[in-house]
XYZ file of C-alpha atoms in Angstrom:
666
model
C -42.464 -70.786 -34.240
C -45.661 -72.721 -35.055
C -45.417 -74.627 -31.801
C -45.048 -71.513 -29.697
C -47.882 -69.664 -31.434
C -50.187 -72.682 -31.274
C -49.649 -73.356 -27.590
C -49.013 -69.935 -26.087
C -52.774 -69.106 -25.719
C -53.220 -71.992 -23.265
C -49.865 -71.742 -21.493
C -50.505 -72.299 -17.823
C -53.945 -73.818 -18.359
C -54.721 -77.110 -16.708
C -55.414 -80.194 -18.774
C -59.020 -80.171 -17.553
C -59.516 -76.508 -18.431
C -58.213 -77.046 -21.977
C -60.437 -80.082 -22.407
C -63.526 -78.273 -21.109
C -62.949 -75.212 -23.323
C -61.633 -76.746 -26.569
C -61.767 -80.570 -26.250
C -58.819 -81.206 -28.582
C -57.089 -78.142 -30.075
C -56.554 -78.517 -33.820
C -55.872 -74.946 -34.923
C -54.708 -71.619 -33.594
C -57.019 -70.475 -30.788
C -55.456 -67.076 -29.988
C -58.515 -65.181 -31.292
C -60.760 -67.201 -29.058
C -58.894 -66.140 -25.934
C -58.404 -62.519 -27.062
C -54.647 -62.431 -27.709
C -52.498 -61.687 -30.765
C -50.879 -64.486 -32.721
C -47.436 -62.841 -32.923
C -46.518 -62.438 -29.274
C -43.103 -62.143 -27.595
C -42.120 -65.449 -26.016
C -39.083 -66.760 -24.133
C -38.872 -69.958 -26.182
C -38.271 -68.062 -29.405
C -36.214 -65.178 -27.976
C -33.930 -67.406 -25.919
C -33.312 -69.951 -28.633
C -32.107 -67.398 -31.207
C -30.457 -65.005 -28.712
C -28.126 -67.595 -27.214
C -26.996 -68.809 -30.659
C -25.239 -65.407 -30.926
C -22.533 -66.793 -28.684
C -21.213 -68.678 -31.708
C -21.366 -65.509 -33.816
C -19.463 -63.493 -31.236
C -16.941 -66.059 -29.901
C -16.552 -68.481 -32.786
C -16.930 -72.304 -32.868
C -14.718 -73.147 -29.848
C -17.007 -71.872 -27.116
C -17.245 -72.816 -23.467
C -20.001 -72.328 -20.904
C -18.258 -69.132 -19.710
C -18.735 -67.657 -23.194
C -22.427 -68.459 -23.090
C -22.536 -66.756 -19.695
C -21.009 -63.641 -21.245
C -23.636 -63.851 -23.999
C -26.320 -63.777 -21.316
C -24.817 -60.681 -19.730
C -24.494 -58.871 -23.045
C -27.874 -59.627 -24.610
C -30.254 -59.958 -21.639
C -31.863 -56.949 -20.006
C -32.580 -57.745 -16.401
C -36.282 -58.049 -15.557
C -37.236 -57.247 -19.177
C -36.084 -59.690 -21.873
C -36.364 -63.425 -22.692
C -37.083 -64.967 -19.256
C -39.715 -65.276 -16.641
C -38.008 -63.117 -14.016
C -39.621 -64.937 -11.111
C -36.963 -64.325 -8.464
C -33.930 -65.952 -6.877
C -34.609 -69.560 -6.046
C -37.894 -69.654 -7.983
C -36.983 -68.846 -11.573
C -33.999 -70.929 -12.599
C -32.915 -68.448 -15.267
C -33.288 -65.453 -12.985
C -31.245 -67.233 -10.355
C -28.479 -68.021 -12.840
C -28.462 -64.462 -14.165
C -27.978 -63.094 -10.644
C -25.118 -65.551 -10.126
C -23.462 -64.348 -13.345
C -23.997 -60.731 -12.402
C -22.387 -61.402 -8.999
C -19.250 -62.720 -10.744
C -19.953 -66.465 -10.576
C -19.083 -67.756 -14.052
C -20.796 -70.517 -15.980
C -21.111 -73.454 -15.444
C -20.945 -72.780 -11.709
C -23.747 -70.240 -12.184
C -26.209 -73.053 -12.952
C -24.804 -75.926 -10.975
C -26.635 -78.073 -8.396
C -23.831 -77.219 -5.999
C -24.595 -73.508 -6.337
C -28.407 -73.492 -6.687
C -29.648 -76.860 -5.463
C -31.214 -79.706 -7.433
C -34.799 -78.414 -7.536
C -33.787 -75.129 -9.200
C -31.230 -76.739 -11.505
C -33.596 -79.385 -12.931
C -36.418 -77.171 -14.209
C -37.335 -77.069 -17.938
C -35.292 -74.167 -19.311
C -32.269 -76.201 -20.411
C -34.528 -78.140 -22.786
C -36.454 -75.302 -24.372
C -33.430 -73.322 -25.647
C -31.354 -76.037 -27.361
C -33.035 -76.561 -30.750
C -30.627 -74.170 -32.433
C -27.599 -76.351 -31.701
C -29.145 -79.259 -33.570
C -29.961 -76.951 -36.468
C -26.359 -75.797 -36.824
C -25.028 -79.369 -36.489
C -27.146 -81.545 -38.801
C -26.406 -85.244 -38.429
C -23.592 -84.430 -36.055
C -25.097 -85.289 -32.658
C -21.809 -85.290 -30.720
C -21.044 -81.693 -31.596
C -24.697 -80.635 -31.216
C -24.759 -82.158 -27.734
C -21.501 -80.464 -26.788
C -22.931 -77.024 -27.653
C -26.200 -77.866 -25.916
C -24.397 -78.896 -22.744
C -22.235 -75.773 -22.690
C -25.228 -73.506 -23.249
C -27.588 -75.300 -20.860
C -25.037 -75.408 -18.052
C -25.189 -71.629 -17.645
C -28.437 -72.118 -15.780
C -29.111 -75.857 -15.285
C -27.510 -79.086 -14.177
C -28.252 -82.732 -13.622
C -31.114 -84.382 -15.485
C -32.219 -81.078 -17.018
C -28.984 -80.783 -18.981
C -28.943 -84.488 -19.802
C -32.497 -84.434 -21.245
C -31.659 -81.292 -23.229
C -28.690 -83.083 -24.764
C -30.826 -86.161 -25.507
C -33.431 -84.111 -27.379
C -30.768 -82.178 -29.223
C -29.056 -85.399 -30.335
C -32.380 -86.740 -31.644
C -32.970 -83.557 -33.618
C -29.467 -83.641 -35.101
C -29.863 -87.278 -36.147
C -33.353 -86.517 -37.579
C -31.708 -84.692 -40.508
C -30.737 -88.106 -41.869
C -33.157 -90.489 -40.183
C -36.994 -90.402 -40.262
C -37.906 -93.538 -38.275
C -38.740 -92.731 -34.658
C -37.667 -96.030 -33.180
C -34.367 -95.944 -35.029
C -33.789 -92.399 -33.780
C -34.479 -93.417 -30.209
C -32.224 -96.465 -30.453
C -29.357 -94.405 -31.930
C -29.748 -91.674 -29.311
C -29.945 -94.158 -26.426
C -26.676 -95.652 -27.629
C -24.838 -92.632 -26.214
C -23.874 -92.891 -22.499
C -26.711 -91.639 -20.286
C -27.617 -91.908 -16.627
C -29.803 -94.804 -15.524
C -32.457 -92.254 -14.546
C -32.731 -90.953 -18.115
C -32.703 -94.362 -19.734
C -35.444 -95.588 -17.409
C -37.589 -92.557 -18.195
C -37.242 -92.894 -21.970
C -37.894 -96.656 -22.018
C -40.853 -96.324 -19.669
C -42.589 -93.756 -21.905
C -41.662 -95.669 -25.013
C -43.052 -98.941 -23.659
C -46.289 -97.365 -22.511
C -46.901 -95.737 -25.884
C -46.132 -98.858 -27.886
C -49.344 -99.940 -29.624
C -51.463 -97.354 -27.752
C -54.009 -95.337 -29.800
C -55.790 -93.372 -27.066
C -53.588 -90.384 -26.228
C -55.869 -89.386 -23.340
C -55.163 -92.718 -21.658
C -51.450 -92.041 -22.005
C -51.921 -88.537 -20.612
C -53.676 -89.971 -17.568
C -50.834 -92.449 -17.024
C -48.250 -89.647 -17.391
C -49.989 -87.633 -14.718
C -49.871 -90.591 -12.321
C -46.309 -91.649 -13.123
C -44.588 -88.333 -13.899
C -46.990 -85.539 -12.947
C -46.053 -82.103 -11.607
C -47.093 -83.171 -8.102
C -44.148 -85.598 -7.934
C -41.437 -82.973 -8.553
C -40.267 -79.764 -6.834
C -40.225 -76.338 -8.397
C -42.456 -74.417 -10.755
C -41.879 -76.266 -14.065
C -39.835 -79.426 -13.711
C -38.196 -80.947 -16.772
C -39.310 -84.585 -16.244
C -43.094 -84.254 -16.717
C -42.634 -82.075 -19.759
C -39.980 -84.236 -21.419
C -42.129 -87.338 -20.813
C -45.116 -85.613 -22.447
C -43.013 -84.430 -25.396
C -41.699 -87.922 -26.056
C -45.150 -89.463 -25.718
C -46.647 -86.871 -28.130
C -44.155 -87.591 -30.903
C -44.540 -91.344 -30.429
C -48.349 -91.144 -30.504
C -48.289 -88.619 -33.362
C -46.205 -90.868 -35.569
C -45.425 -89.272 -38.917
C -48.097 -86.603 -38.554
C -46.760 -83.153 -37.652
C -50.294 -81.984 -36.811
C -51.322 -84.937 -34.664
C -48.218 -84.655 -32.418
C -48.816 -80.923 -32.066
C -52.517 -81.388 -31.253
C -51.694 -83.899 -28.530
C -49.101 -81.771 -26.856
C -51.257 -78.639 -27.011
C -54.276 -80.402 -25.541
C -52.304 -82.090 -22.776
C -51.404 -79.011 -20.742
C -48.306 -78.444 -18.586
C -45.692 -76.133 -20.239
C -47.495 -76.107 -23.548
C -45.489 -73.564 -25.590
C -42.085 -74.968 -24.542
C -43.119 -78.516 -25.289
C -44.707 -77.674 -28.595
C -41.736 -75.601 -29.736
C -39.380 -78.513 -29.147
C -41.540 -81.185 -30.793
C -42.397 -78.989 -33.794
C -38.678 -78.366 -34.420
C -37.935 -82.084 -34.144
C -40.779 -83.200 -36.419
C -40.171 -80.489 -39.000
C -36.540 -81.641 -39.264
C -37.581 -85.274 -39.409
C -40.578 -85.010 -41.736
C -39.582 -82.056 -43.919
C -41.253 -78.822 -44.959
C -44.053 -80.629 -46.736
C -45.290 -81.952 -43.398
C -46.234 -78.426 -42.245
C -49.868 -77.951 -43.250
C -50.796 -74.526 -44.576
C -53.292 -74.009 -41.786
C -50.372 -73.930 -39.349
C -47.879 -72.147 -41.549
C -49.740 -69.460 -43.478
C -51.112 -67.364 -40.591
C -47.599 -66.840 -39.192
C -46.298 -65.075 -42.306
C -42.860 -66.365 -41.225
C -42.465 -63.599 -38.622
C -41.669 -63.603 -34.913
C -39.923 -61.522 -32.269
C -36.463 -62.049 -30.743
C -36.391 -59.776 -27.665
C -32.932 -58.877 -26.406
C -30.566 -55.908 -26.001
C -29.796 -56.214 -29.707
C -32.959 -54.326 -30.648
C -32.445 -54.433 -34.425
C -33.045 -58.208 -34.359
C -36.351 -57.854 -32.544
C -38.491 -58.015 -35.684
C -37.358 -61.320 -37.153
C -38.550 -63.786 -39.751
C -37.983 -67.457 -40.335
C -35.949 -67.083 -43.545
C -33.597 -64.458 -42.064
C -32.979 -66.568 -38.968
C -32.460 -69.601 -41.172
C -29.772 -67.680 -43.055
C -28.120 -66.867 -39.698
C -28.235 -70.541 -38.706
C -26.627 -71.495 -42.014
C -23.929 -68.851 -41.571
C -23.044 -70.242 -38.142
C -23.051 -73.793 -39.581
C -20.639 -72.755 -42.344
C -18.330 -71.122 -39.842
C -18.229 -74.205 -37.641
C -17.565 -76.632 -40.522
C -15.200 -74.362 -42.525
C -17.564 -73.873 -45.453
C -16.955 -70.651 -47.470
C -19.519 -67.924 -46.995
C -21.670 -67.014 -50.016
C -22.187 -63.419 -51.138
C -24.467 -61.364 -48.852
C -28.138 -61.981 -49.529
C -30.664 -59.212 -49.833
C -32.660 -58.468 -46.694
C -35.761 -59.939 -48.356
C -35.191 -62.359 -51.215
C -38.014 -64.874 -50.597
C -35.566 -67.708 -51.288
C -37.209 -70.507 -49.351
C -40.244 -72.381 -50.653
C -43.413 -70.499 -49.780
C -41.538 -67.908 -47.734
C -43.107 -64.451 -47.305
C -40.625 -63.160 -44.703
C -43.253 -61.277 -42.782
C -44.986 -59.655 -45.772
C -48.770 -59.813 -45.829
C -51.600 -57.807 -47.319
C -51.157 -54.322 -45.933
C -53.549 -53.549 -43.063
C -53.365 -49.785 -43.620
C -54.099 -49.691 -47.379
C -57.836 -49.676 -47.946
C -59.065 -52.459 -50.217
C -55.830 -54.429 -50.129
C -57.037 -57.969 -49.467
C -54.803 -60.072 -51.743
C -52.619 -62.285 -49.520
C -48.854 -62.491 -49.827
C -47.978 -65.638 -51.752
C -44.567 -66.720 -52.970
C -44.529 -67.760 -56.619
C -42.099 -70.539 -55.721
C -44.647 -72.281 -53.459
C -45.217 -74.926 -56.146
C -41.483 -75.595 -56.324
C -41.212 -74.482 -59.959
C -41.732 -70.767 -60.306
C -39.045 -68.161 -59.503
C -38.724 -66.684 -56.032
C -40.913 -63.636 -55.441
C -44.155 -62.401 -53.970
C -47.076 -62.137 -56.380
C -48.272 -58.508 -56.543
C -51.866 -58.599 -57.829
C -53.600 -55.562 -59.388
C -54.397 -52.895 -56.755
C -52.709 -55.068 -54.085
C -50.412 -53.692 -51.408
C -47.984 -55.956 -49.534
C -46.102 -54.672 -46.516
C -43.845 -55.967 -43.767
C -43.368 -54.735 -40.199
C -39.880 -53.225 -39.727
C -40.606 -52.357 -36.089
C -42.556 -54.254 -33.471
C -46.318 -53.757 -33.577
C -47.795 -52.276 -30.421
C -50.868 -54.500 -30.788
C -48.604 -57.511 -30.137
C -47.800 -56.362 -26.601
C -49.319 -59.122 -24.539
C -48.662 -61.105 -21.376
C -45.633 -61.235 -19.175
C -42.913 -61.009 -21.821
C -42.076 -57.399 -22.617
C -41.946 -56.294 -26.280
C -39.023 -53.947 -26.820
C -36.730 -53.389 -29.785
C -35.689 -51.000 -32.494
C -36.669 -50.503 -36.130
C -34.627 -51.956 -38.964
C -35.436 -49.115 -41.425
C -35.002 -45.346 -40.779
C -35.636 -42.077 -42.513
C -33.039 -41.097 -45.196
C -31.949 -44.694 -45.747
C -32.062 -45.850 -49.370
C -34.284 -48.807 -50.211
C -33.838 -50.858 -53.384
C -36.659 -52.979 -54.779
C -36.366 -55.660 -57.432
C -39.440 -56.586 -59.469
C -40.223 -58.427 -62.646
C -43.267 -58.251 -64.933
C -44.249 -60.228 -68.005
C -46.092 -57.171 -69.366
C -46.328 -53.682 -67.913
C -47.385 -52.503 -64.466
C -47.151 -49.419 -62.220
C -45.819 -49.858 -58.710
C -44.767 -47.561 -55.865
C -43.034 -48.118 -52.534
C -44.179 -46.554 -49.292
C -43.516 -46.478 -45.542
C -45.989 -46.304 -42.700
C -45.456 -44.356 -39.465
C -47.815 -43.779 -36.584
C -48.573 -40.461 -38.255
C -49.573 -41.955 -41.621
C -48.091 -43.030 -44.944
C -45.323 -41.603 -47.109
C -45.243 -42.722 -50.722
C -42.234 -43.073 -52.959
C -42.037 -42.592 -56.738
C -44.298 -44.395 -59.161
C -42.354 -46.921 -61.185
C -43.293 -48.414 -64.517
C -42.218 -52.052 -64.418
C -41.416 -53.968 -67.605
C -39.315 -57.102 -67.569
C -36.707 -57.104 -64.850
C -36.737 -53.830 -62.899
C -34.708 -52.256 -60.087
C -36.015 -49.182 -58.329
C -34.374 -47.099 -55.593
C -35.969 -44.732 -53.116
C -34.586 -42.679 -50.274
C -37.023 -42.693 -47.364
C -37.905 -39.015 -46.710
C -37.314 -37.030 -43.532
C -39.954 -38.195 -41.046
C -39.183 -35.770 -38.249
C -37.531 -38.500 -36.164
C -40.596 -40.754 -36.249
C -39.739 -44.435 -36.636
C -40.804 -46.397 -39.677
C -43.418 -49.005 -38.727
C -43.883 -50.826 -42.008
C -42.399 -50.880 -45.491
C -44.635 -51.766 -48.409
C -45.047 -51.964 -52.168
C -48.340 -51.112 -53.854
C -49.467 -52.003 -57.374
C -51.552 -49.218 -58.877
C -52.717 -50.638 -62.216
C -55.520 -53.049 -63.080
C -53.760 -55.010 -65.858
C -54.943 -58.421 -64.724
C -53.058 -60.124 -67.528
C -49.675 -58.829 -66.317
C -47.931 -60.930 -63.672
C -45.774 -58.887 -61.292
C -43.357 -60.370 -58.759
C -41.546 -58.574 -55.957
C -38.288 -60.533 -56.012
C -36.229 -58.610 -53.532
C -35.994 -55.699 -51.121
C -32.852 -54.371 -49.503
C -31.296 -51.551 -47.525
C -28.013 -51.297 -45.711
C -25.878 -48.730 -43.915
C -26.559 -45.867 -41.552
C -29.155 -43.163 -42.341
C -27.891 -40.148 -44.217
C -29.368 -38.042 -41.416
C -31.606 -39.064 -38.542
C -32.451 -36.317 -36.076
C -34.546 -36.764 -32.936
C -35.009 -33.463 -31.105
C -37.505 -31.315 -29.221
C -39.833 -32.362 -26.480
C -41.536 -35.694 -27.269
C -43.930 -35.319 -24.383
C -46.521 -33.325 -26.305
C -49.964 -33.220 -24.811
C -51.551 -32.497 -28.170
C -49.774 -35.273 -30.074
C -49.074 -38.561 -28.346
C -47.598 -39.996 -31.538
C -44.274 -38.267 -30.813
C -43.693 -40.821 -28.081
C -43.203 -43.485 -30.711
C -39.748 -41.977 -31.393
C -38.911 -42.838 -27.781
C -40.102 -46.465 -28.312
C -37.468 -46.918 -31.019
C -34.742 -47.199 -28.375
C -33.803 -50.459 -26.677
C -32.934 -49.587 -23.070
C -31.292 -51.438 -20.232
C -31.051 -48.261 -18.146
C -33.145 -48.350 -14.998
C -34.981 -45.225 -16.125
C -35.138 -44.048 -19.689
C -37.880 -41.568 -20.474
C -38.954 -38.401 -22.221
C -38.659 -35.068 -20.421
C -40.925 -32.022 -20.054
C -38.264 -29.776 -21.644
C -35.510 -31.997 -23.081
C -35.824 -34.839 -25.583
C -34.592 -37.684 -23.343
C -33.514 -38.371 -19.808
C -31.486 -41.487 -19.127
C -30.757 -42.470 -15.546
C -29.115 -45.518 -13.962
C -28.129 -46.116 -10.331
C -25.263 -48.549 -11.135
C -22.586 -48.633 -13.816
C -23.344 -48.404 -17.519
C -27.007 -48.012 -18.236
C -27.541 -48.073 -21.998
C -30.215 -47.034 -24.480
C -29.567 -47.468 -28.199
C -31.098 -47.892 -31.663
C -29.857 -48.817 -35.100
C -28.580 -51.906 -36.865
C -25.587 -54.175 -37.172
C -24.965 -52.874 -40.707
C -24.496 -49.253 -39.606
C -20.767 -48.982 -40.289
C -19.474 -45.437 -40.861
C -21.366 -42.610 -39.188
C -21.279 -39.837 -36.645
C -23.501 -39.592 -33.604
C -23.818 -36.283 -31.784
C -25.981 -34.705 -29.144
C -26.355 -31.806 -26.776
C -25.996 -33.417 -23.345
C -26.383 -32.259 -19.753
C -24.664 -34.507 -17.168
C -26.521 -34.622 -13.889
C -24.960 -36.241 -10.790
C -23.550 -39.093 -12.906
C -20.067 -40.472 -12.383
C -19.809 -40.849 -16.128
C -21.960 -40.467 -19.217
C -21.626 -40.297 -22.977
C -22.473 -41.492 -26.457
C -22.124 -44.943 -28.002
C -21.423 -46.183 -31.523
C -21.315 -49.606 -33.146
C -23.235 -51.193 -30.321
C -23.760 -54.953 -30.510
C -25.668 -55.685 -27.338
C -25.161 -53.559 -24.218
C -21.669 -54.705 -23.271
C -19.972 -54.460 -26.672
C -19.469 -50.953 -28.132
C -17.347 -47.866 -28.645
C -18.069 -44.887 -26.390
C -17.132 -41.255 -25.945
C -17.328 -40.890 -22.163
C -17.344 -37.881 -19.845
C -15.817 -39.230 -16.615
C -15.814 -37.889 -13.034
C -16.036 -34.242 -14.238
C -12.358 -34.442 -15.141
C -11.847 -36.570 -18.251
C -12.941 -37.334 -21.762
C -12.255 -40.956 -22.703
C -12.603 -42.835 -25.995
C -13.173 -46.462 -25.042
C -13.898 -49.915 -26.503
C -15.862 -52.278 -24.337
C -16.137 -56.008 -24.920
C -17.884 -57.819 -22.096
C -15.998 -57.367 -18.845
C -13.014 -55.812 -20.614
C -12.894 -52.077 -21.220
C -9.986 -50.524 -23.141
C -9.251 -46.787 -23.007
C -8.180 -46.005 -26.560
C -7.526 -42.298 -25.939
C -7.951 -39.901 -23.026
C -7.626 -36.209 -22.244
C -8.183 -33.919 -19.279
C -11.571 -32.254 -19.688
C -13.333 -30.269 -16.984
C -17.130 -30.190 -17.164
C -19.900 -29.463 -14.695
C -23.112 -31.080 -13.705
C -26.258 -29.458 -15.061
C -24.418 -27.489 -17.738
C -24.918 -28.411 -21.399
C -22.148 -29.341 -23.820
C -21.925 -30.807 -27.308
C -20.558 -34.344 -27.592
C -19.925 -36.456 -30.674
C -18.434 -39.795 -31.673
C -17.496 -40.665 -35.249
C -16.514 -43.966 -36.813
C -14.784 -44.228 -40.225
C -13.406 -47.690 -40.831
C -10.975 -48.298 -37.983
C -10.592 -44.593 -37.279
C -12.511 -43.212 -34.275
C -12.973 -39.577 -33.348
C -14.549 -38.114 -30.171
C -15.223 -34.461 -29.555
C -16.522 -32.532 -26.553
C -16.695 -28.720 -26.772
C -13.294 -28.218 -28.359
C -11.529 -31.295 -26.933
C -10.715 -33.904 -29.575
C -9.585 -37.540 -29.207
C -8.492 -39.816 -32.016
C -7.747 -43.570 -32.069
C -7.624 -46.564 -34.371
C -9.268 -49.821 -33.416
C -10.755 -52.805 -35.163
C -12.937 -54.415 -32.478
C -16.301 -53.538 -33.989
C -17.123 -53.051 -37.669
C -20.777 -52.032 -37.274
C -23.662 -51.511 -34.900
C -26.152 -49.018 -33.534
C -25.800 -45.702 -31.736
C -26.893 -44.750 -28.256
C -26.539 -43.227 -24.817
C -24.610 -44.276 -21.698
C -24.855 -43.216 -18.056
C -23.479 -44.471 -14.737
C -24.705 -43.659 -11.230
C -26.783 -40.675 -12.179
C -28.579 -39.033 -15.118
C -27.974 -37.367 -18.424
C -30.390 -35.111 -20.314
C -30.174 -35.254 -24.091
C -31.278 -32.916 -26.889
C -30.765 -32.950 -30.641
C -29.562 -36.518 -31.087
C -28.284 -36.769 -34.641
C -26.902 -39.750 -36.578
C -25.227 -38.799 -39.888
C -24.056 -41.661 -42.037
C -21.555 -41.929 -44.836
C -22.191 -45.591 -45.599
C -22.765 -46.319 -49.255
C -26.294 -47.728 -49.650
C -26.538 -51.300 -50.795
C -27.907 -51.356 -54.363
C -26.734 -54.824 -55.419
C -29.135 -57.546 -56.437
């Protein structure tokens, strides 16, 4: 995360341009080039999206499973990649192969796409996660890296990705760079790879002037020597040189790789992951770590994971690790428990509360105090629960869904060594809504049901301290919510000339439909020229609920409502089909199972009421008097949404009504 944010502002800049503007970059420079710090980026989104393959398919995965993960979680031309076209963008080329029915690893092979396309950098930039889930187990880490990288790459690109992944895995138990290189080189590699590694290693041995090394790299391995837009060899050579010249300094290696140009954010992401594993958390200087507030974006069709933070993703990595190695799962953690040293999980001083300047600081930062954010007198700390529109920047689209909704119940855990008054609140684009005022003494648990917001999405959740008792120390030790909203209703025309804020309700949906938009009369219009365009919202922990809407099919071959979505190719659906049928289906990737079906005549351009209900394994679909029932255990939870094929569907009064018990455990 630090590497991406440090290097993204100069991505695409030449070495000479960086040197002329900044000389050597030693801090974040996003403000100086007029861009946000927290931007969407392929190197973060891809790394944590593709790890979901192991969540969905289990430990024994093959390249074909990673290919299915691409098809489920990528939205064509919108998420994760640079969609630069067939034969130009390696990832776009591989995606089109998968979409055409060519499975992985053939989708990324040299035989299919040619050597120039197959040996670009993407295989390398997405593999850090496999080292993280396989600490000090380089053989298994490399196996996962190879399977994942082969979806889109081949040849030296996959080999170098595996080499870096092995070094990262070994770095959990070995700090010395030369020892790490020796141990990694002991695995069987091509002569081409071995020659590259030894050449860079020899040239950096005893060298102090990184600019001299950069000049040599340009002559020996520069972009001009390789085909394609972003070849793996120059960037790998620069990464290896940067860590060798940086030694045991996290900052020096990062400064070298930032200031050297080429694919800056990819290179920095990889070397920061490697050095943080090798050198430990204490190596990350506060000047790099603090401005991030732990938060980043993971942009995919699973919109509820868009707004992410380092601690939450660490917990996911650990969960995958336990599953692979047969380690029992611990009890579910709270959504925010601030359990890692210095972690703030995206909380910062609230930008919408006037006079709130006290920064978020974890009391455990010194390694002694209990976990929890320090809540100073008159301070307000808040966290984004939806992407911030100000972070829309550059070529990577920012889409996703909130994690908190109206009528959900939030539980807050606090502790105070005296007495203090505290209240929770939410922020929407229309303003703030405050919860009850709590008097906190000792250990305290407070619950609050977020009020009806008229369908507007929650932007931030916060906690404000109202008193001025400086002597009292207050810690926010946990925040949690779980389960579907009691009632979320989005209705009426969102295209209001007098109030543009209503459009934010539309933004809350994650859409892979070709067209998804508001309407002059109806709430939504979803249209897709091929099969199965999807728009959904909600979270993985929505279990038991009912989704209903007033729908108007228009020209479509089929349309309907979705429940328990987990990506856009895994869901339950109540589907109106060919103006003759009502189906209750379960879709998992390419496989679609009709769980129940009935004859049902309906007409284009005529409204009807449709609903889909999930209660445990029991499913219930209704359409104007026609009822279908089934039992199925494919999906335990997920969001709700809309589906259309080869046409359009107008939607009014979309309602989600949950019966999940709120999570109130600490």
